[in-house]
Every structure is written in C-alpha cells, then in structure tokens.
Amino acid sequence: MLPVYLIQGKTPRLSISNNNQRRLSIVSKHFDNEYQNQQQVQIIGSELSQPLSNADGSTNRRRLTQIISLVDDNNNKENVVKLKGRYLLLFIVEPILIGCLLFPLLVLFWDCGWNLTVTMLNSLNGFPLTYNLDGQNYTDDVYGNYSPQSLIVPYVIVEILLLIFYLGQDLFYDFFKRQHTLIEMILLKIHMLILSFMYIVQWEMIWTILDQYTPQEWTFTMILSLASLFVLIIITGTLSDLVCSPFVVSYDSIEYCVRFECPLVTEHVSGLQHERIMTKNSLESYCYNMKSDANNDQISLKISMEDKTTINEIF
C-alpha cells in the first residue's frame, strides 16, 4: 500500500514516491491501457499498514488513512456505510434534542437574564421594578428614559470583567484542571453562568442606549448597521460568529455525540497545545479531503474509528 504525500500549495491527492513501483489500481486504467482492470482494491488492515515515509527517508509510526474498495465495476455502485444501533438513534434524536430541549432552555435563560437586567435598571433609576416588564403602555412620560449613567456604568463594569475573564482564562483553566473532576465540572458551570450573565448585561445596555438615545429613522439604522459590518470586517476580517455566546452546542459527526460546553474549555488553545490541536484537525480534514477527491476516480476513502483513535493517541 502506497504512502500518501501532502503537496504544499496543491489539492491533497495520492502521490507515488520514486522508490516505489507503480501500483495497479482502478485509477491507472484511465491513463494507460496496458494495465488490466482491477475488480477490487483489497482491504488493508491496520496491522498491515505501511508507515508514512518522509523526505529524509525516516518513517512515522503508521499511516492514518486506509483505502478500501467500495466500487463494483459491474454496476458502478458504491457501498454506503450506514449508521447502526445507537449511532442511528443519536443521529435521529440529535436535532430533536437541540430544537425541543436545549434551544428552549437557552431562550428561557436569556429571557430571564434580560428581565433581571431590566429590573436592575429600574432599581438604579428609582422606577417601579415592573416598569417595562408588566406589558402596560407608559405614554404619559411619568418615568421617562433610563439615565445615561445607569447604562454606561454597568456596561463599563461588564467590559472590564470580560477583559479580566479573557486575560486570565489560562490561569482559570489550569486551576480547574488541578481540581477533582466533580469540582472542575461545578466550577466550569459557575464560570459559564457568570460569563453568560455578563453577555446579557452587555447586550441590554447597548440595546437600550441605541433604542433611547439614537434616531429611530430607518436610514440612520441602515447606515449604522452597514458601518458596523464594515468595522467588523476591518477588525476581524470575517463576518462569521457575529453573536457572542457563552454556550457552545455542537454535534460531533465523527464520535457521534452532542457537545454542550463553555468557551473556556473550547477556546483555551495556546502554545504547544494549540499546535497539537491544529495538527490533529488538519490531519482529520486532510483525510476527508482525500475522500472527496478520490470519489472522482471511483475510489472511496474512509476514516475508520481505528484511525480516529490513532490520531488521538498521537496528539
């Protein structure tokens, strides 16, 4: 079985080293008629996998991908690997779980946090605690708008706390990792709760300032929105992930599991750990790119669970 080489600056593809003979495969028949058709590519077990050769002649511990035959030359049909058992059940239940349970809980949390922030503003301005919450139409201007001080001061405090949280997240993470598993989980949930409430206060302050102290004409709103997008493009270089959220809900299609975590765990990557995670993700993405490219030549590549385990063991 031939090694796979990643050519810099080009699309990942199968390459053949100079010190190896050309392999007879289905792909070769498209380029040279002297090669006979190969009905099936023999399945190569992990124990027979050849090591990946480097340019200097050294080899790594093992290959990370395996080529299996999913092609029948008679009918050109590919064997589709179907999910079975609990994987199929999780595949069906996952969107239902997200849409019917996690998302309503998330909306409920944000609504409660928003109302709590409005109650805090009412208390700071001497208004009734149910002002802007009881659904009544206050048109007699008895209370008026919230004072600028009550909006700016909490916003500045929250921004300072967020800065402290982000600058000290490495220290927090290292401290949590030294604790018992149960204590670590509790501390992470507390961290998530505090961080999420600060996000809500931040949003409420900005929203109220724009609502009460800026013109309501649609032209101004349109210009402000476009200007904000332009500033975001300049600062971040992308428009992705515009809404900051203290919750990270994701579905891992490789390990078939739903992840519901906080940014402290998912975004804590620095130094050597960052390099390991990036290398691991690059290897997995490269394997999937190989699968997409090989489908054009009627060969399907598959990342087995053994390959996934090997990547985790290496990194």
Coordinates of C-alpha atoms in Angstrom, one line a residue:
M1 CA 0.0 0.0 0.0
L2 CA 1.5 3.3 -1.1
P3 CA 2.1 6.2 1.2
V4 CA 0.1 9.4 1.0
Y5 CA 2.0 12.7 0.5
L6 CA 0.7 16.2 1.1
I7 CA 2.0 18.5 -1.6
Q8 CA 2.3 22.1 -0.4
G9 CA 0.0 24.6 -2.2
K10 CA -2.0 22.0 -4.1
T11 CA -5.1 20.0 -3.5
P12 CA -4.4 16.9 -1.5
R13 CA -4.1 13.8 -3.7
L14 CA -2.5 10.4 -3.9
S15 CA 1.2 10.7 -4.8
I16 CA 3.7 8.0 -5.5
S17 CA 7.3 8.1 -4.3
N18 CA 10.2 7.5 -6.7
N19 CA 11.4 4.4 -4.7
N20 CA 8.1 2.5 -5.1
Q21 CA 6.7 0.7 -8.1
R22 CA 3.6 1.9 -9.7
R23 CA 0.5 0.3 -8.1
L24 CA -2.1 -1.4 -10.3
S25 CA -5.4 0.2 -9.4
I26 CA -8.7 1.3 -10.9
V27 CA -7.3 4.8 -11.4
S28 CA -4.5 3.6 -13.6
K29 CA -6.8 2.3 -16.3
H30 CA -7.9 5.8 -17.1
F31 CA -4.3 6.7 -18.1
D32 CA -2.7 3.6 -19.6
N33 CA -4.5 0.7 -21.4
E34 CA -1.7 -1.7 -20.6
Y35 CA -2.9 -2.1 -17.1
Q36 CA -5.7 -4.6 -16.6
N37 CA -8.8 -3.7 -14.7
Q38 CA -8.6 -4.4 -11.1
Q39 CA -12.0 -5.6 -9.8
Q40 CA -11.5 -4.7 -6.2
V41 CA -8.9 -3.0 -4.1
Q42 CA -8.0 -5.3 -1.3
I43 CA -8.9 -4.1 2.2
I44 CA -5.7 -3.3 4.1
G45 CA -5.9 -3.9 7.8
S46 CA -4.4 -1.5 10.3
E47 CA -1.8 -4.1 11.3
L48 CA -0.6 -4.3 7.7
S49 CA -0.5 -0.5 7.1
Q50 CA 2.8 0.8 5.8
P51 CA 4.5 3.7 7.7
L52 CA 4.4 7.1 6.1
S53 CA 7.8 7.9 4.5
N54 CA 9.4 11.3 5.0
A55 CA 11.7 13.1 2.5
D56 CA 14.7 12.2 4.5
G57 CA 13.9 8.5 4.5
S58 CA 12.5 8.3 8.0
T59 CA 9.1 6.9 8.7
N60 CA 6.4 7.8 11.2
R61 CA 4.7 5.2 13.4
R62 CA 1.8 4.3 11.0
R63 CA -0.4 5.6 8.3
L64 CA -3.5 7.5 9.3
T65 CA -5.8 6.5 6.3
Q66 CA -6.7 3.3 4.7
I67 CA -8.0 2.6 1.2
I68 CA -10.9 0.3 1.0
S69 CA -12.8 -0.8 -2.0
L70 CA -16.4 0.5 -2.3
V71 CA -16.6 0.1 -6.1
D72 CA -18.2 -2.7 -8.1
D73 CA -17.1 -2.4 -11.8
N74 CA -20.1 -4.3 -12.9
N75 CA -22.7 -1.9 -11.7
N76 CA -20.6 1.0 -10.5
K77 CA -22.5 1.2 -7.2
E78 CA -20.8 2.3 -4.0
N79 CA -21.4 0.5 -0.8
V80 CA -22.6 3.1 1.6
V81 CA -21.6 2.7 5.3
K82 CA -24.8 3.1 7.2
L83 CA -25.3 4.1 10.8
K84 CA -26.5 1.3 13.0
G85 CA -27.8 0.9 16.5
R86 CA -27.2 3.8 18.9
Y87 CA -25.4 5.9 16.3
L88 CA -28.5 5.9 14.1
L89 CA -30.7 6.6 17.1
L90 CA -28.5 9.6 18.1
F91 CA -28.5 10.8 14.5
I92 CA -32.3 11.0 14.6
V93 CA -32.6 12.3 18.2
E94 CA -29.9 14.9 18.0
P95 CA -31.8 17.6 16.0
I96 CA -34.9 16.9 18.2
L97 CA -32.9 17.3 21.3
I98 CA -31.4 20.6 20.1
G99 CA -34.6 22.1 18.8
C100 CA -37.0 20.9 21.5
L101 CA -34.9 20.9 24.7
L102 CA -31.6 22.8 24.5
F103 CA -32.8 25.7 22.4
P104 CA -35.9 26.5 24.6
L105 CA -33.8 26.3 27.7
L106 CA -31.3 28.7 26.1
V107 CA -34.1 31.1 25.2
L108 CA -35.6 30.9 28.7
F109 CA -32.2 31.6 30.3
W110 CA -31.7 34.7 28.1
D111 CA -35.2 36.0 28.7
C112 CA -34.8 35.6 32.5
G113 CA -31.4 37.3 32.4
W114 CA -32.8 40.1 30.2
N115 CA -35.7 40.7 32.6
L116 CA -33.3 40.7 35.6
T117 CA -31.2 43.3 33.9
V118 CA -34.3 45.5 33.3
T119 CA -35.2 45.1 36.9
M120 CA -31.7 46.3 37.9
L121 CA -32.1 49.3 35.6
N122 CA -35.4 50.2 37.2
S123 CA -33.9 50.0 40.6
L124 CA -31.0 52.2 39.7
N125 CA -33.3 54.9 38.2
G126 CA -35.9 54.8 41.0
F127 CA -38.6 53.3 38.8
P128 CA -41.1 50.6 39.8
L129 CA -39.4 47.2 39.4
T130 CA -42.1 46.1 36.9
Y131 CA -41.6 49.1 34.6
N132 CA -41.2 47.9 31.0
L133 CA -42.0 44.3 32.2
D134 CA -45.7 44.3 33.0
G135 CA -46.9 44.9 29.5
Q136 CA -48.5 48.3 30.2
N137 CA -48.3 51.2 27.8
Y138 CA -46.4 54.0 29.6
T139 CA -47.3 57.0 27.4
D140 CA -47.6 59.7 30.0
D141 CA -43.9 60.2 30.3
V142 CA -44.1 59.8 34.1
Y143 CA -40.8 57.9 34.3
G144 CA -39.0 58.7 31.0
N145 CA -35.8 57.1 29.8
Y146 CA -33.1 55.5 31.8
S147 CA -30.3 57.8 32.7
P148 CA -27.1 57.6 30.7
Q149 CA -25.1 57.0 33.9
S150 CA -27.2 53.9 34.7
L151 CA -26.5 52.5 31.3
I152 CA -22.8 53.4 30.8
V153 CA -21.5 52.5 34.2
P154 CA -22.8 48.8 34.2
Y155 CA -21.6 48.5 30.6
V156 CA -18.1 49.6 31.5
I157 CA -18.0 47.3 34.6
V158 CA -19.1 44.3 32.5
E159 CA -16.4 45.1 29.8
I160 CA -13.7 45.3 32.5
L161 CA -14.9 41.9 33.9
L162 CA -14.9 40.3 30.5
L163 CA -11.4 41.6 29.9
I164 CA -10.3 40.0 33.2
F165 CA -12.0 36.8 32.3
Y166 CA -10.3 36.5 28.9
L167 CA -6.9 37.6 30.1
G168 CA -7.0 35.2 33.0
Q169 CA -8.6 32.3 31.2
D170 CA -5.3 30.4 31.1
L171 CA -4.9 30.7 34.9
F172 CA -8.6 29.7 35.4
Y173 CA -8.3 26.7 33.1
D174 CA -5.1 25.5 34.8
F175 CA -6.7 25.9 38.2
F176 CA -9.8 24.0 37.2
K177 CA -7.7 21.1 35.7
R178 CA -6.0 20.6 39.1
Q179 CA -9.3 20.0 40.8
H180 CA -11.3 16.9 41.2
T181 CA -13.5 16.0 38.3
L182 CA -16.7 16.9 40.1
I183 CA -15.3 20.2 41.4
E184 CA -13.9 21.0 38.0
M185 CA -17.3 20.5 36.4
I186 CA -19.1 22.7 39.0
L187 CA -16.5 25.5 38.6
L188 CA -16.9 25.4 34.9
K189 CA -20.7 25.7 35.1
I190 CA -20.3 28.6 37.5
H191 CA -17.9 30.2 35.1
M192 CA -20.4 29.7 32.3
L193 CA -23.2 31.2 34.3
I194 CA -21.2 34.4 35.2
L195 CA -19.9 34.8 31.7
S196 CA -23.4 34.4 30.2
F197 CA -24.9 36.9 32.6
M198 CA -22.2 39.5 31.6
Y199 CA -23.1 38.9 28.0
I200 CA -26.7 39.6 28.7
V201 CA -25.9 42.8 30.6
Q202 CA -23.7 43.9 27.7
W203 CA -26.4 43.3 25.2
E204 CA -29.1 45.0 27.3
M205 CA -27.0 48.2 27.8
I206 CA -26.2 48.6 24.2
W207 CA -29.7 47.8 23.1
T208 CA -31.2 50.4 25.5
I209 CA -28.7 53.1 24.5
L210 CA -29.5 52.6 20.8
D211 CA -33.2 52.5 21.5
Q212 CA -33.4 55.6 23.7
Y213 CA -30.6 57.9 22.6
T214 CA -30.3 57.4 18.8
P215 CA -32.7 58.5 16.0
Q216 CA -35.4 56.0 15.0
E217 CA -35.4 56.7 11.3
W218 CA -34.7 53.6 9.1
T219 CA -32.0 55.5 7.2
F220 CA -29.9 56.0 10.3
T221 CA -30.4 52.4 11.3
M222 CA -29.4 51.2 7.9
I223 CA -26.3 53.4 7.8
L224 CA -25.3 52.3 11.4
S225 CA -25.7 48.6 10.5
L226 CA -23.6 48.9 7.4
A227 CA -21.0 50.8 9.2
S228 CA -20.9 48.2 12.0
L229 CA -20.4 45.4 9.4
F230 CA -17.6 47.4 7.8
V231 CA -15.8 47.9 11.1
L232 CA -16.2 44.2 11.9
I233 CA -14.7 43.2 8.5
I234 CA -11.7 45.6 9.2
I235 CA -11.1 44.4 12.7
T236 CA -11.8 40.6 12.5
G237 CA -11.5 40.1 8.7
T238 CA -14.7 38.0 8.6
L239 CA -18.4 38.2 9.3
S240 CA -18.6 34.7 10.9
D241 CA -19.5 34.3 14.5
L242 CA -21.1 37.7 14.9
V243 CA -23.1 36.8 18.0
C244 CA -21.0 36.1 21.1
S245 CA -22.5 33.3 23.2
P246 CA -21.3 31.8 26.4
F247 CA -22.7 28.4 25.2
V248 CA -21.2 26.1 22.6
V249 CA -23.6 23.5 21.3
S250 CA -22.1 21.2 18.6
Y251 CA -22.6 17.8 17.1
D252 CA -19.5 15.7 16.5
S253 CA -20.2 13.6 13.4
I254 CA -17.1 11.5 13.9
E255 CA -17.6 10.4 17.5
Y256 CA -21.5 10.7 17.3
C257 CA -22.0 12.8 20.3
V258 CA -23.7 16.1 21.2
R259 CA -21.3 18.6 23.0
F260 CA -22.7 21.3 25.3
E261 CA -19.7 23.2 26.7
C262 CA -18.4 26.6 27.7
P263 CA -15.9 28.7 25.7
L264 CA -13.3 28.4 28.5
V265 CA -12.8 24.7 27.5
T266 CA -13.3 25.0 23.7
E267 CA -11.3 28.2 23.2
H268 CA -8.4 27.5 25.5
V269 CA -5.7 26.8 23.0
S270 CA -2.2 28.2 23.4
G271 CA 1.4 27.2 22.8
L272 CA 2.1 23.6 22.3
Q273 CA -1.5 22.6 22.9
H274 CA -2.6 24.9 20.1
E275 CA -0.1 23.3 17.7
R276 CA -1.3 19.8 18.7
I277 CA -4.9 20.6 18.2
M278 CA -4.3 22.4 14.9
T279 CA -2.2 19.5 13.6
K280 CA -4.9 17.0 14.7
N281 CA -7.7 18.9 13.0
S282 CA -5.6 19.3 9.8
L283 CA -5.0 15.6 9.6
E284 CA -8.7 14.8 10.0
S285 CA -9.6 17.5 7.4
Y286 CA -6.9 16.1 5.1
C287 CA -8.4 12.6 5.3
Y288 CA -11.8 13.9 4.5
N289 CA -10.5 15.9 1.5
M290 CA -8.8 12.7 0.3
K291 CA -12.2 11.1 0.3
S292 CA -13.8 13.8 -1.7
D293 CA -11.0 13.9 -4.3
A294 CA -10.9 10.1 -4.7
N295 CA -14.7 9.9 -5.4
N296 CA -14.0 11.4 -8.8
D297 CA -11.8 8.4 -9.6
Q298 CA -14.4 5.9 -8.3
I299 CA -12.4 5.1 -5.2
S300 CA -13.8 5.9 -1.8
L301 CA -11.6 6.6 1.2
K302 CA -12.8 6.1 4.7
I303 CA -11.5 7.2 8.1
S304 CA -12.1 4.3 10.4
M305 CA -12.5 4.5 14.1
E306 CA -9.1 3.0 14.4
D307 CA -7.6 5.9 12.5
K308 CA -9.5 8.3 14.8
T309 CA -8.1 6.5 17.8
T310 CA -4.6 6.7 16.4
I311 CA -4.8 10.4 15.8
N312 CA -6.0 10.9 19.4
E313 CA -3.1 8.7 20.7
I314 CA -0.5 10.6 18.8
F315 CA -1.8 14.0 19.8

